[in-house]
Amino acid sequence: PTMGDVGGLSATLQELRELVEIPLKRPDVLAKLGLEPTRGVLLVGPPGTGKTLTARSLAEDLGVNYIAIVGPEVMGKYYGEAEQRLRAIFEKAKKAAPCLVFIDEIDSLAPDRSKVEGEVEKRLVATLLGLMDGFAQTKGVIVLAATNRPDHLDPALRRPGRFDREVQFRVPDRQGRFEILQIQTRDMPLEDVDLDAIADLAVGLVGADLKALCQKAAYFALRRQVPNLSGPVPDTMTLVHADFLQAIKEIKPSVLRSVEVESPAIAWEDIGGLESVKQTLQESVEGALLYPELYAQTGAKAPRGLLLWGPPGTGKTLLAKAVAAQARANFIAVNGPELLSRWVGAAEQAVRELFAKARQAAPCVVFIDEIDTLVPARGQYQGDSGVSDRVVGQLLTELDGLQGCTNVLLIGATNRPSALDPAILRAGRIDLQLEIGLPDAAGRLAILQVHNGDRPLESVDLSHWASLTDGWNGADLALLSNQAALEAVREYRAQGLADPSQIRIAAHHWEQAHQAILSQRTSVANRG
């Protein structure tokens, strides 16, 4: 592969080439200026962003030798075997100068010695440090090492003269995705395929994902044009836009495979009521994620964090999903208590990793439900060894780190806003707070209309039910609508009817559903 095979990384490639080309090709120039040549460069980024491809392409373009090592493959069964293998590879590189050595998954080869118990790993780290220091007298050899977990590396590895330079490989933006799609489809027979539109839809996908997307689209095209492999094959076969649309539904961003992620398909119209809240979200939040360049041009600051507060079941999660969907952003949802851990440092680490993932998958909405459990007012809990205070501190740090990052948004939900640490509600952190109260009669009617728009209602007056359900939240109304449908199904089956198109949900089904829910509530209240 050559640099022409690498898409969406022009700035990264330029930076890396400048670090590598002169020390490899003209080390004498550096010597005249008294400059120390670069010995090691760390390539940091999530899997699939092109670190390995870039290293190979760079060696090819510069016309230098290339030796690749995969971290876990160096490990041996016998004492001293791994260190011996590593020494042999570095010796080979010296003899092959100018040479580029590429170590993939270096975090498995040189983990932080303070966090591992195995002697093999500790000896291997010491060996690698010694070999890197030995390169001080060697000209024309540079080591590139790739990792997606830089915080797991031994700190000694990143000292001057070792891997003291770092190049970030980020998830490609829209233009980057378009470039990668162009490269991946250049040998494919496309017909009326709008790669621009596909790049728009492929939010969060990295190079490896986009390659998989193109391959999957080709398989869909094959299945469409040759449904039976034993039958005739057309002389010309093409990929059409629909093949890509079908393929993109099956590709999940690889940077998010270790977290629960969604690309919600919720429109504002799918949420009944809450008109003023929806308008505020559209104006102040959705626009910032969709058009960051407008904010940059005018110096306007979009909210980094947003708090939705109100009683349970009022639609806070649904609103957060709608923001992500309408802004074409990824959506990571976590529950406050899930991130808490009694192990020292584990909860703070979980918060750090959550925001690191969000930055990698930008544009991204991070939704923390029950955020009050994660960031309670500091000093409130005496028996948790300071865990709560440390987590609050970490979350504040992460929010402050989002300044200038216009494509990551934190949305927190709580029904106890007074329990939150006041520091998190300051300007520049969670600076937009919206109350999501119980719906009024008009809101309840809108919610019932959303939930029953596609249901076969017969003589059901939704306004009547909106007025009868004062004090009910959106979740209650969804339950009532579903319960009425279940009552209709039960009656239909009892009558032994066979044609599903004849089923209707009538007023008496709603009466039965309403009664069932009220009875259930009374029973629960009595038990309590």
Short mmCIF file of C-alpha atoms in Angstrom, two decimals:
data_model
loop_
_atom_site.label_atom_id
_atom_site.label_comp_id
_atom_site.label_asym_id
_atom_site.label_seq_id
_atom_site.Cartn_x
_atom_site.Cartn_y
_atom_site.Cartn_z
CA PRO A 1 0.00 0.00 0.00
CA THR A 2 1.01 3.62 -0.57
CA MET A 3 -0.10 6.91 0.95
CA GLY A 4 -2.74 7.10 -1.81
CA ASP A 5 -4.48 4.15 -0.13
CA VAL A 6 -4.90 6.04 3.14
CA GLY A 7 -7.94 8.31 3.27
CA GLY A 8 -9.14 10.89 5.77
CA LEU A 9 -5.78 11.32 7.52
CA SER A 10 -4.01 14.05 5.54
CA ALA A 11 -2.98 16.17 8.57
CA THR A 12 -1.93 13.05 10.54
CA LEU A 13 0.15 11.74 7.61
CA GLN A 14 1.86 15.10 7.16
CA GLU A 15 2.78 15.25 10.86
CA LEU A 16 4.09 11.67 10.87
CA ARG A 17 6.07 12.11 7.67
CA GLU A 18 7.82 15.18 9.09
CA LEU A 19 8.78 13.22 12.23
CA VAL A 20 10.07 10.20 10.33
CA GLU A 21 11.44 11.19 6.90
CA ILE A 22 14.53 13.23 7.82
CA PRO A 23 15.82 10.89 10.60
CA LEU A 24 15.40 7.91 8.25
CA LYS A 25 16.65 9.37 4.96
CA ARG A 26 18.99 12.20 6.00
CA PRO A 27 20.19 11.73 9.60
CA ASP A 28 23.35 13.71 8.67
CA VAL A 29 21.27 16.91 8.34
CA LEU A 30 20.11 16.57 11.96
CA ALA A 31 23.67 15.89 13.14
CA LYS A 32 24.89 19.17 11.58
CA LEU A 33 22.29 21.08 13.60
CA GLY A 34 23.03 19.14 16.78
CA LEU A 35 19.51 17.72 16.83
CA GLU A 36 18.63 14.36 18.33
CA PRO A 37 16.76 12.24 15.76
CA THR A 38 13.32 10.87 16.61
CA ARG A 39 13.68 7.28 17.82
CA GLY A 40 10.12 6.32 18.68
CA VAL A 41 6.67 7.59 17.78
CA LEU A 42 3.51 6.40 19.47
CA LEU A 43 0.47 6.08 17.17
CA VAL A 44 -2.58 6.50 19.41
CA GLY A 45 -6.15 5.88 18.34
CA PRO A 46 -9.06 3.46 18.41
CA PRO A 47 -8.95 0.18 16.44
CA GLY A 48 -9.55 0.46 12.71
CA THR A 49 -8.44 4.08 12.30
CA GLY A 50 -5.53 3.19 9.99
CA LYS A 51 -2.46 2.98 12.26
CA THR A 52 -1.09 -0.24 10.71
CA LEU A 53 -1.96 0.80 7.14
CA THR A 54 -0.26 4.16 7.67
CA ALA A 55 2.96 2.57 8.97
CA ARG A 56 3.16 0.18 6.00
CA SER A 57 2.29 2.92 3.49
CA LEU A 58 4.87 5.29 4.97
CA ALA A 59 7.66 2.71 4.64
CA GLU A 60 6.57 2.01 1.04
CA ASP A 61 6.47 5.71 0.11
CA LEU A 62 9.84 6.46 1.69
CA GLY A 63 11.42 3.38 0.12
CA VAL A 64 12.78 2.05 3.44
CA ASN A 65 12.75 -1.45 4.92
CA TYR A 66 9.81 -2.42 7.12
CA ILE A 67 9.64 -4.87 10.04
CA ALA A 68 6.31 -5.48 11.80
CA ILE A 69 5.81 -6.96 15.26
CA VAL A 70 2.47 -7.80 16.87
CA GLY A 71 2.83 -7.43 20.66
CA PRO A 72 1.19 -10.69 21.82
CA GLU A 73 3.10 -12.76 19.20
CA VAL A 74 6.45 -11.93 20.81
CA MET A 75 5.55 -13.73 24.03
CA GLY A 76 7.17 -17.17 24.33
CA LYS A 77 6.67 -20.29 26.42
CA TYR A 78 10.20 -20.51 27.79
CA TYR A 79 12.19 -18.31 30.19
CA GLY A 80 13.90 -15.45 28.34
CA GLU A 81 12.42 -16.42 24.96
CA ALA A 82 10.37 -13.23 24.49
CA GLU A 83 13.32 -10.96 25.34
CA GLN A 84 15.53 -12.93 22.94
CA ARG A 85 13.01 -12.53 20.12
CA LEU A 86 12.77 -8.80 20.73
CA ARG A 87 16.57 -8.38 20.69
CA ALA A 88 16.80 -10.35 17.43
CA ILE A 89 14.18 -8.13 15.75
CA PHE A 90 15.97 -4.93 16.79
CA GLU A 91 19.33 -6.35 15.65
CA LYS A 92 17.79 -7.16 12.26
CA ALA A 93 16.45 -3.59 12.01
CA LYS A 94 19.93 -2.12 12.65
CA LYS A 95 21.40 -4.18 9.82
CA ALA A 96 18.50 -3.23 7.50
CA ALA A 97 18.77 0.56 8.04
CA PRO A 98 17.12 2.72 6.85
CA CYS A 99 14.33 0.76 8.50
CA LEU A 100 10.93 1.39 10.02
CA VAL A 101 9.98 -0.97 12.87
CA PHE A 102 6.26 -1.17 13.65
CA ILE A 103 5.03 -2.63 16.96
CA ASP A 104 1.28 -3.22 17.04
CA GLU A 105 -0.55 -3.47 20.39
CA ILE A 106 2.50 -2.26 22.29
CA ASP A 107 0.40 -2.05 25.48
CA SER A 108 0.40 -5.87 25.63
CA LEU A 109 4.19 -5.91 25.25
CA ALA A 110 5.04 -3.08 27.63
CA PRO A 111 2.25 -2.68 30.20
CA ASP A 112 2.61 -0.43 33.23
CA ARG A 113 4.90 -2.46 35.54
CA SER A 114 3.18 -1.10 38.65
CA LYS A 115 -0.05 -2.79 37.53
CA VAL A 116 1.18 -6.22 36.42
CA GLU A 117 2.27 -9.17 38.53
CA GLY A 118 3.98 -11.35 35.91
CA GLU A 119 7.78 -11.32 35.82
CA VAL A 120 7.83 -11.92 32.05
CA GLU A 121 6.06 -8.61 31.35
CA LYS A 122 8.39 -6.71 33.68
CA ARG A 123 11.51 -8.19 32.04
CA LEU A 124 10.09 -7.47 28.59
CA VAL A 125 9.49 -3.81 29.44
CA ALA A 126 13.05 -3.50 30.77
CA THR A 127 14.40 -5.13 27.58
CA LEU A 128 12.41 -2.79 25.33
CA LEU A 129 13.62 0.26 27.28
CA GLY A 130 17.22 -0.92 26.92
CA LEU A 131 16.82 -1.51 23.18
CA MET A 132 15.29 1.94 22.62
CA ASP A 133 18.16 3.55 24.57
CA GLY A 134 20.62 1.52 22.47
CA PHE A 135 19.30 3.22 19.34
CA ALA A 136 21.02 6.44 20.44
CA GLN A 137 24.11 5.31 18.49
CA THR A 138 22.16 3.87 15.54
CA LYS A 139 21.24 5.98 12.54
CA GLY A 140 18.35 5.35 10.18
CA VAL A 141 16.03 3.28 12.42
CA ILE A 142 12.73 4.52 13.82
CA VAL A 143 10.19 2.57 15.85
CA LEU A 144 6.49 3.28 15.41
CA ALA A 145 4.26 1.71 18.07
CA ALA A 146 0.47 1.55 17.97
CA THR A 147 -1.97 1.44 20.87
CA ASN A 148 -5.57 2.29 21.64
CA ARG A 149 -4.83 2.26 25.38
CA PRO A 150 -1.96 4.72 25.99
CA ASP A 151 -2.79 4.95 29.72
CA HIS A 152 -1.94 1.22 30.06
CA LEU A 153 1.67 1.74 28.88
CA ASP A 154 4.63 1.82 31.24
CA PRO A 155 5.37 5.54 31.85
CA ALA A 156 9.13 4.99 31.39
CA LEU A 157 8.47 4.18 27.74
CA ARG A 158 7.30 7.73 27.07
CA ARG A 159 10.37 9.52 28.39
CA PRO A 160 12.59 11.62 26.07
CA GLY A 161 14.63 9.53 23.66
CA ARG A 162 12.12 6.68 23.66
CA PHE A 163 8.49 7.11 22.55
CA ASP A 164 8.44 10.82 23.26
CA ARG A 165 6.39 11.78 20.21
CA GLU A 166 2.71 11.00 19.91
CA VAL A 167 0.47 11.15 16.83
CA GLN A 168 -3.30 10.91 17.29
CA PHE A 169 -5.47 8.87 14.91
CA ARG A 170 -9.01 10.10 15.34
CA VAL A 171 -12.35 8.86 14.07
CA PRO A 172 -12.70 10.47 10.62
CA ASP A 173 -14.99 13.44 10.11
CA ARG A 174 -17.49 13.63 7.25
CA GLN A 175 -14.85 14.67 4.67
CA GLY A 176 -12.52 11.91 5.88
CA ARG A 177 -15.27 9.31 5.55
CA PHE A 178 -15.97 10.51 2.01
CA GLU A 179 -12.27 10.16 1.06
CA ILE A 180 -12.10 6.63 2.52
CA LEU A 181 -15.28 5.59 0.69
CA GLN A 182 -13.81 6.92 -2.57
CA ILE A 183 -10.66 4.83 -2.06
CA GLN A 184 -12.57 1.68 -1.05
CA THR A 185 -14.96 1.88 -4.03
CA ARG A 186 -12.53 2.96 -6.75
CA ASP A 187 -12.49 -0.55 -8.29
CA MET A 188 -16.22 -1.17 -7.78
CA PRO A 189 -18.79 -0.72 -10.59
CA LEU A 190 -21.02 1.93 -8.95
CA GLU A 191 -24.29 3.09 -10.48
CA ASP A 192 -26.00 6.22 -9.09
CA VAL A 193 -24.32 5.84 -5.68
CA ASP A 194 -24.15 9.09 -3.70
CA LEU A 195 -21.01 8.60 -1.58
CA ASP A 196 -21.57 12.06 -0.08
CA ALA A 197 -24.88 10.92 1.38
CA ILE A 198 -23.36 7.63 2.62
CA ALA A 199 -20.56 9.59 4.34
CA ASP A 200 -23.26 11.69 6.04
CA LEU A 201 -24.95 8.57 7.41
CA ALA A 202 -21.75 6.79 8.47
CA VAL A 203 -21.23 8.78 11.69
CA GLY A 204 -18.67 7.18 14.01
CA LEU A 205 -17.37 4.68 11.43
CA VAL A 206 -13.59 4.35 11.12
CA GLY A 207 -11.58 3.22 8.08
CA ALA A 208 -11.94 -0.50 8.85
CA ASP A 209 -15.71 -0.08 9.34
CA LEU A 210 -16.04 1.77 6.03
CA LYS A 211 -14.11 -0.97 4.25
CA ALA A 212 -16.47 -3.55 5.80
CA LEU A 213 -19.42 -1.40 4.71
CA CYS A 214 -18.28 -1.41 1.07
CA GLN A 215 -17.66 -5.19 1.17
CA LYS A 216 -21.11 -5.80 2.66
CA ALA A 217 -22.73 -3.56 0.03
CA ALA A 218 -21.00 -5.65 -2.66
CA TYR A 219 -22.43 -8.85 -1.14
CA PHE A 220 -25.92 -7.32 -1.13
CA ALA A 221 -25.43 -6.38 -4.81
CA LEU A 222 -24.35 -9.96 -5.56
CA ARG A 223 -27.36 -11.42 -3.75
CA ARG A 224 -29.68 -9.03 -5.59
CA GLN A 225 -28.32 -9.80 -9.07
CA VAL A 226 -27.50 -13.49 -8.60
CA PRO A 227 -30.19 -14.83 -6.23
CA ASN A 228 -29.34 -18.38 -7.23
CA LEU A 229 -25.62 -19.23 -7.48
CA SER A 230 -26.32 -22.17 -9.78
CA GLY A 231 -28.13 -19.83 -12.21
CA PRO A 232 -26.67 -17.54 -14.90
CA VAL A 233 -24.41 -14.63 -13.90
CA PRO A 234 -25.03 -11.27 -15.68
CA ASP A 235 -22.22 -9.92 -17.89
CA THR A 236 -22.23 -6.61 -16.03
CA MET A 237 -22.95 -6.25 -12.34
CA THR A 238 -23.24 -2.98 -10.44
CA LEU A 239 -23.65 -1.65 -6.91
CA VAL A 240 -26.51 0.80 -6.39
CA HIS A 241 -27.23 3.28 -3.60
CA ALA A 242 -29.75 0.92 -1.95
CA ASP A 243 -27.00 -1.72 -1.46
CA PHE A 244 -25.04 0.75 0.68
CA LEU A 245 -28.13 1.83 2.62
CA GLN A 246 -28.85 -1.81 3.44
CA ALA A 247 -25.23 -2.47 4.43
CA ILE A 248 -24.94 0.55 6.74
CA LYS A 249 -27.76 -0.81 8.93
CA GLU A 250 -25.56 -3.79 9.81
CA ILE A 251 -22.30 -1.98 10.59
CA LYS A 252 -21.73 -0.86 14.19
CA PRO A 253 -18.89 1.62 14.87
CA SER A 254 -15.93 -0.46 16.08
CA VAL A 255 -14.87 2.29 18.51
CA LEU A 256 -18.12 1.66 20.36
CA ARG A 257 -18.20 -2.12 20.42
CA SER A 258 -17.15 -2.21 24.05
CA VAL A 259 -19.95 0.13 25.13
CA GLU A 260 -23.68 0.02 24.65
CA VAL A 261 -24.34 2.41 21.79
CA GLU A 262 -27.33 3.34 19.73
CA SER A 263 -28.02 5.43 16.68
CA PRO A 264 -31.59 6.27 17.71
CA ALA A 265 -34.24 6.83 15.04
CA ILE A 266 -36.50 9.11 17.09
CA ALA A 267 -38.02 12.23 15.56
CA TRP A 268 -39.34 15.18 17.55
CA GLU A 269 -42.83 14.26 16.33
CA ASP A 270 -42.48 10.91 18.12
CA ILE A 271 -42.56 12.74 21.45
CA GLY A 272 -45.98 13.96 22.51
CA GLY A 273 -46.28 17.31 24.29
CA LEU A 274 -43.25 19.13 25.78
CA GLU A 275 -43.36 21.66 22.93
CA SER A 276 -41.36 24.43 24.65
CA VAL A 277 -38.70 21.95 25.83
CA LYS A 278 -38.38 20.49 22.33
CA GLN A 279 -38.03 23.96 20.85
CA THR A 280 -35.26 24.87 23.33
CA LEU A 281 -33.39 21.65 22.55
CA GLN A 282 -33.69 22.22 18.80
CA GLU A 283 -32.44 25.79 19.04
CA SER A 284 -29.62 25.48 21.57
CA VAL A 285 -28.41 21.88 21.37
CA GLU A 286 -29.26 20.18 18.08
CA GLY A 287 -27.97 23.13 16.05
CA ALA A 288 -24.62 23.11 17.86
CA LEU A 289 -24.02 19.44 17.00
CA LEU A 290 -25.17 19.83 13.39
CA TYR A 291 -23.52 23.16 12.53
CA PRO A 292 -20.39 23.59 14.71
CA GLU A 293 -18.81 25.81 12.04
CA LEU A 294 -21.52 28.48 12.59
CA TYR A 295 -20.71 28.57 16.30
CA ALA A 296 -16.96 28.74 15.58
CA GLN A 297 -17.45 31.59 13.10
CA THR A 298 -19.55 33.71 15.46
CA GLY A 299 -17.75 32.80 18.68
CA ALA A 300 -21.05 31.55 20.12
CA LYS A 301 -20.66 28.94 22.86
CA ALA A 302 -22.99 25.96 22.75
CA PRO A 303 -23.86 24.22 26.04
CA ARG A 304 -21.46 21.38 26.87
CA GLY A 305 -23.87 19.85 29.33
CA LEU A 306 -27.60 19.71 29.79
CA LEU A 307 -29.71 18.61 32.76
CA LEU A 308 -33.22 17.24 32.28
CA TRP A 309 -34.96 17.08 35.64
CA GLY A 310 -38.42 16.00 36.68
CA PRO A 311 -40.41 13.01 37.94
CA PRO A 312 -39.79 9.52 36.49
CA GLY A 313 -41.54 8.54 33.25
CA THR A 314 -41.83 12.05 31.82
CA GLY A 315 -39.71 11.39 28.71
CA LYS A 316 -36.20 12.49 29.71
CA THR A 317 -34.46 9.51 28.04
CA LEU A 318 -36.63 9.88 24.94
CA LEU A 319 -35.69 13.57 24.64
CA ALA A 320 -31.97 12.74 24.90
CA LYS A 321 -32.33 10.10 22.15
CA ALA A 322 -34.21 12.57 19.94
CA VAL A 323 -31.38 15.12 20.30
CA ALA A 324 -28.86 12.48 19.17
CA ALA A 325 -31.06 11.24 16.32
CA GLN A 326 -31.86 14.66 14.91
CA ALA A 327 -28.23 15.78 15.17
CA ARG A 328 -27.08 12.54 13.45
CA ALA A 329 -24.91 11.75 16.48
CA ASN A 330 -23.99 8.53 18.26
CA PHE A 331 -25.70 7.93 21.58
CA ILE A 332 -24.04 6.36 24.63
CA ALA A 333 -26.36 5.74 27.57
CA VAL A 334 -25.18 4.76 31.05
CA ASN A 335 -26.83 4.59 34.44
CA GLY A 336 -25.20 6.62 37.24
CA PRO A 337 -25.03 3.73 39.76
CA GLU A 338 -23.45 1.43 37.11
CA LEU A 339 -20.32 3.60 36.99
CA LEU A 340 -19.80 3.58 40.74
CA SER A 341 -17.38 1.08 42.24
CA ARG A 342 -15.93 0.59 45.69
CA TRP A 343 -12.52 -0.28 44.22
CA VAL A 344 -10.15 2.65 44.56
CA GLY A 345 -9.86 4.49 41.25
CA ALA A 346 -12.24 2.21 39.32
CA ALA A 347 -15.16 4.66 39.15
CA GLU A 348 -12.93 7.56 38.07
CA GLN A 349 -11.37 5.30 35.42
CA ALA A 350 -14.88 4.38 34.17
CA VAL A 351 -15.77 8.08 33.83
CA ARG A 352 -12.49 8.79 31.99
CA GLU A 353 -13.05 5.91 29.57
CA LEU A 354 -16.66 6.93 28.96
CA PHE A 355 -15.62 10.40 27.79
CA ALA A 356 -12.64 9.05 25.83
CA LYS A 357 -15.06 6.80 23.91
CA ALA A 358 -17.41 9.72 23.32
CA ARG A 359 -14.60 11.87 21.90
CA GLN A 360 -13.54 9.03 19.62
CA ALA A 361 -17.12 8.55 18.40
CA ALA A 362 -17.94 12.25 18.00
CA PRO A 363 -20.41 13.66 17.21
CA CYS A 364 -21.76 11.94 20.29
CA VAL A 365 -24.37 12.45 22.99
CA VAL A 366 -23.50 10.92 26.39
CA PHE A 367 -26.61 10.31 28.47
CA ILE A 368 -26.20 9.64 32.22
CA ASP A 369 -29.44 8.60 33.89
CA GLU A 370 -29.72 9.13 37.66
CA ILE A 371 -26.75 11.49 37.46
CA ASP A 372 -27.41 12.55 41.08
CA THR A 373 -26.01 9.18 42.26
CA LEU A 374 -22.78 9.86 40.38
CA VAL A 375 -22.25 13.50 41.36
CA PRO A 376 -23.94 14.10 44.73
CA ALA A 377 -22.99 17.18 46.73
CA ARG A 378 -19.45 16.51 48.00
CA GLY A 379 -19.06 15.51 51.61
CA GLN A 380 -22.59 14.12 51.70
CA TYR A 381 -21.61 10.46 52.06
CA GLN A 382 -19.27 9.67 54.94
CA GLY A 383 -18.88 5.93 54.49
CA ASP A 384 -17.67 5.62 50.91
CA SER A 385 -13.94 6.36 51.48
CA GLY A 386 -14.21 9.52 49.39
CA VAL A 387 -15.29 7.64 46.24
CA SER A 388 -18.15 10.08 45.55
CA ASP A 389 -15.91 13.14 45.94
CA ARG A 390 -13.29 11.70 43.58
CA VAL A 391 -15.92 10.82 40.95
CA VAL A 392 -17.40 14.34 41.15
CA GLY A 393 -13.89 15.74 40.65
CA GLN A 394 -13.27 13.48 37.66
CA LEU A 395 -16.57 14.38 35.99
CA LEU A 396 -15.86 18.10 36.47
CA THR A 397 -12.43 17.59 34.89
CA GLU A 398 -13.98 15.81 31.89
CA LEU A 399 -16.60 18.53 31.42
CA ASP A 400 -13.92 21.23 31.58
CA GLY A 401 -11.98 19.21 28.98
CA LEU A 402 -14.92 19.49 26.58
CA GLN A 403 -14.38 23.25 26.24
CA GLY A 404 -13.71 23.85 22.57
CA CYS A 405 -14.97 20.36 21.68
CA THR A 406 -18.25 21.22 19.96
CA ASN A 407 -19.32 17.72 19.00
CA VAL A 408 -19.66 15.95 22.37
CA LEU A 409 -22.64 16.73 24.60
CA LEU A 410 -23.41 15.42 28.09
CA ILE A 411 -27.08 15.06 29.03
CA GLY A 412 -27.85 14.15 32.62
CA ALA A 413 -31.26 13.13 33.95
CA THR A 414 -32.46 13.24 37.55
CA ASN A 415 -35.59 13.54 39.64
CA ARG A 416 -33.55 15.07 42.50
CA PRO A 417 -31.76 18.17 41.13
CA SER A 418 -31.17 19.51 44.66
CA ALA A 419 -28.98 16.46 45.42
CA LEU A 420 -26.41 17.40 42.74
CA ASP A 421 -23.06 18.97 43.54
CA PRO A 422 -23.50 22.72 42.79
CA ALA A 423 -20.12 22.88 41.00
CA ILE A 424 -21.44 20.77 38.12
CA LEU A 425 -24.22 23.28 37.39
CA ARG A 426 -21.86 26.22 36.88
CA ALA A 427 -21.52 28.00 33.53
CA GLY A 428 -19.41 26.06 31.04
CA ARG A 429 -20.36 22.70 32.57
CA ILE A 430 -24.02 21.68 32.81
CA ASP A 431 -25.23 25.19 32.04
CA LEU A 432 -28.64 24.41 30.54
CA GLN A 433 -31.24 22.97 32.92
CA LEU A 434 -34.73 22.07 31.75
CA GLU A 435 -37.62 20.94 33.91
CA ILE A 436 -39.61 18.06 32.42
CA GLY A 437 -42.83 18.15 34.40
CA LEU A 438 -45.97 16.04 34.28
CA PRO A 439 -47.97 16.74 31.10
CA ASP A 440 -51.11 18.89 31.17
CA ALA A 441 -54.30 17.80 29.36
CA ALA A 442 -53.03 19.04 25.97
CA GLY A 443 -49.70 17.27 26.54
CA ARG A 444 -51.44 14.04 27.54
CA LEU A 445 -53.57 14.18 24.39
CA ALA A 446 -50.44 14.68 22.25
CA ILE A 447 -48.76 11.69 23.94
CA LEU A 448 -51.83 9.48 23.40
CA GLN A 449 -51.95 10.53 19.74
CA VAL A 450 -48.29 9.56 19.26
CA HIS A 451 -48.83 6.13 20.85
CA ASN A 452 -52.04 5.39 18.96
CA GLY A 453 -51.35 6.94 15.56
CA ASP A 454 -50.89 3.55 13.86
CA ARG A 455 -53.35 1.55 15.97
CA PRO A 456 -56.78 0.51 14.63
CA LEU A 457 -58.93 2.53 17.04
CA GLU A 458 -62.71 2.46 16.72
CA SER A 459 -64.89 5.12 18.41
CA VAL A 460 -62.18 5.98 20.96
CA ASP A 461 -62.16 9.60 22.13
CA LEU A 462 -58.54 10.27 23.11
CA SER A 463 -59.50 13.72 24.50
CA HIS A 464 -61.73 11.94 27.01
CA TRP A 465 -58.80 9.77 28.16
CA ALA A 466 -56.49 12.79 28.30
CA SER A 467 -58.88 14.50 30.73
CA LEU A 468 -59.35 11.30 32.80
CA THR A 469 -55.62 10.78 33.40
CA ASP A 470 -54.63 13.90 35.34
CA GLY A 471 -51.29 13.29 37.12
CA TRP A 472 -50.23 10.50 34.74
CA ASN A 473 -46.84 10.70 33.05
CA GLY A 474 -45.81 9.71 29.52
CA ALA A 475 -44.82 6.18 30.57
CA ASP A 476 -48.23 5.67 32.21
CA LEU A 477 -50.03 6.79 29.04
CA ALA A 478 -47.88 4.49 26.89
CA LEU A 479 -48.81 1.64 29.26
CA LEU A 480 -52.53 2.50 29.02
CA SER A 481 -52.39 2.54 25.21
CA ASN A 482 -50.59 -0.80 25.10
CA GLN A 483 -52.89 -2.36 27.70
CA ALA A 484 -55.96 -1.39 25.61
CA ALA A 485 -54.37 -3.06 22.57
CA LEU A 486 -53.72 -6.22 24.65
CA GLU A 487 -57.36 -6.26 25.81
CA ALA A 488 -58.46 -6.14 22.14
CA VAL A 489 -56.09 -9.01 21.21
CA ARG A 490 -57.36 -11.09 24.14
CA GLU A 491 -61.01 -10.60 23.11
CA TYR A 492 -60.26 -11.26 19.45
CA ARG A 493 -58.53 -14.57 20.25
CA ALA A 494 -61.35 -15.62 22.61
CA GLN A 495 -63.83 -15.14 19.75
CA GLY A 496 -61.76 -17.46 17.54
CA LEU A 497 -61.51 -14.94 14.68
CA ALA A 498 -58.87 -15.57 12.02
CA ASP A 499 -58.39 -12.35 10.02
CA PRO A 500 -55.99 -9.95 11.83
CA SER A 501 -57.06 -7.04 9.59
CA GLN A 502 -60.49 -7.13 11.26
CA ILE A 503 -59.23 -6.42 14.78
CA ARG A 504 -60.26 -3.07 16.31
CA ILE A 505 -59.44 -1.39 19.62
CA ALA A 506 -62.73 -0.04 20.96
CA ALA A 507 -63.79 2.20 23.84
CA HIS A 508 -64.60 -0.75 26.12
CA HIS A 509 -61.03 -2.07 25.70
CA TRP A 510 -59.77 1.28 27.01
CA GLU A 511 -62.20 1.06 29.94
CA GLN A 512 -60.88 -2.42 30.80
CA ALA A 513 -57.25 -1.27 30.46
CA HIS A 514 -57.84 1.79 32.64
CA GLN A 515 -59.53 -0.33 35.30
CA ALA A 516 -56.72 -2.93 35.23
CA ILE A 517 -54.03 -0.27 35.76
CA LEU A 518 -55.97 1.40 38.61
CA SER A 519 -56.51 -1.99 40.32
CA GLN A 520 -52.81 -2.78 39.97
CA ARG A 521 -51.86 0.55 41.56
CA THR A 522 -54.29 0.04 44.45
CA SER A 523 -52.90 -3.45 45.06
CA VAL A 524 -49.29 -2.18 45.11
CA ALA A 525 -50.24 0.72 47.43
CA ASN A 526 -52.00 -1.64 49.87
CA ARG A 527 -49.04 -4.01 49.87
CA GLY A 528 -46.71 -1.10 50.65
#
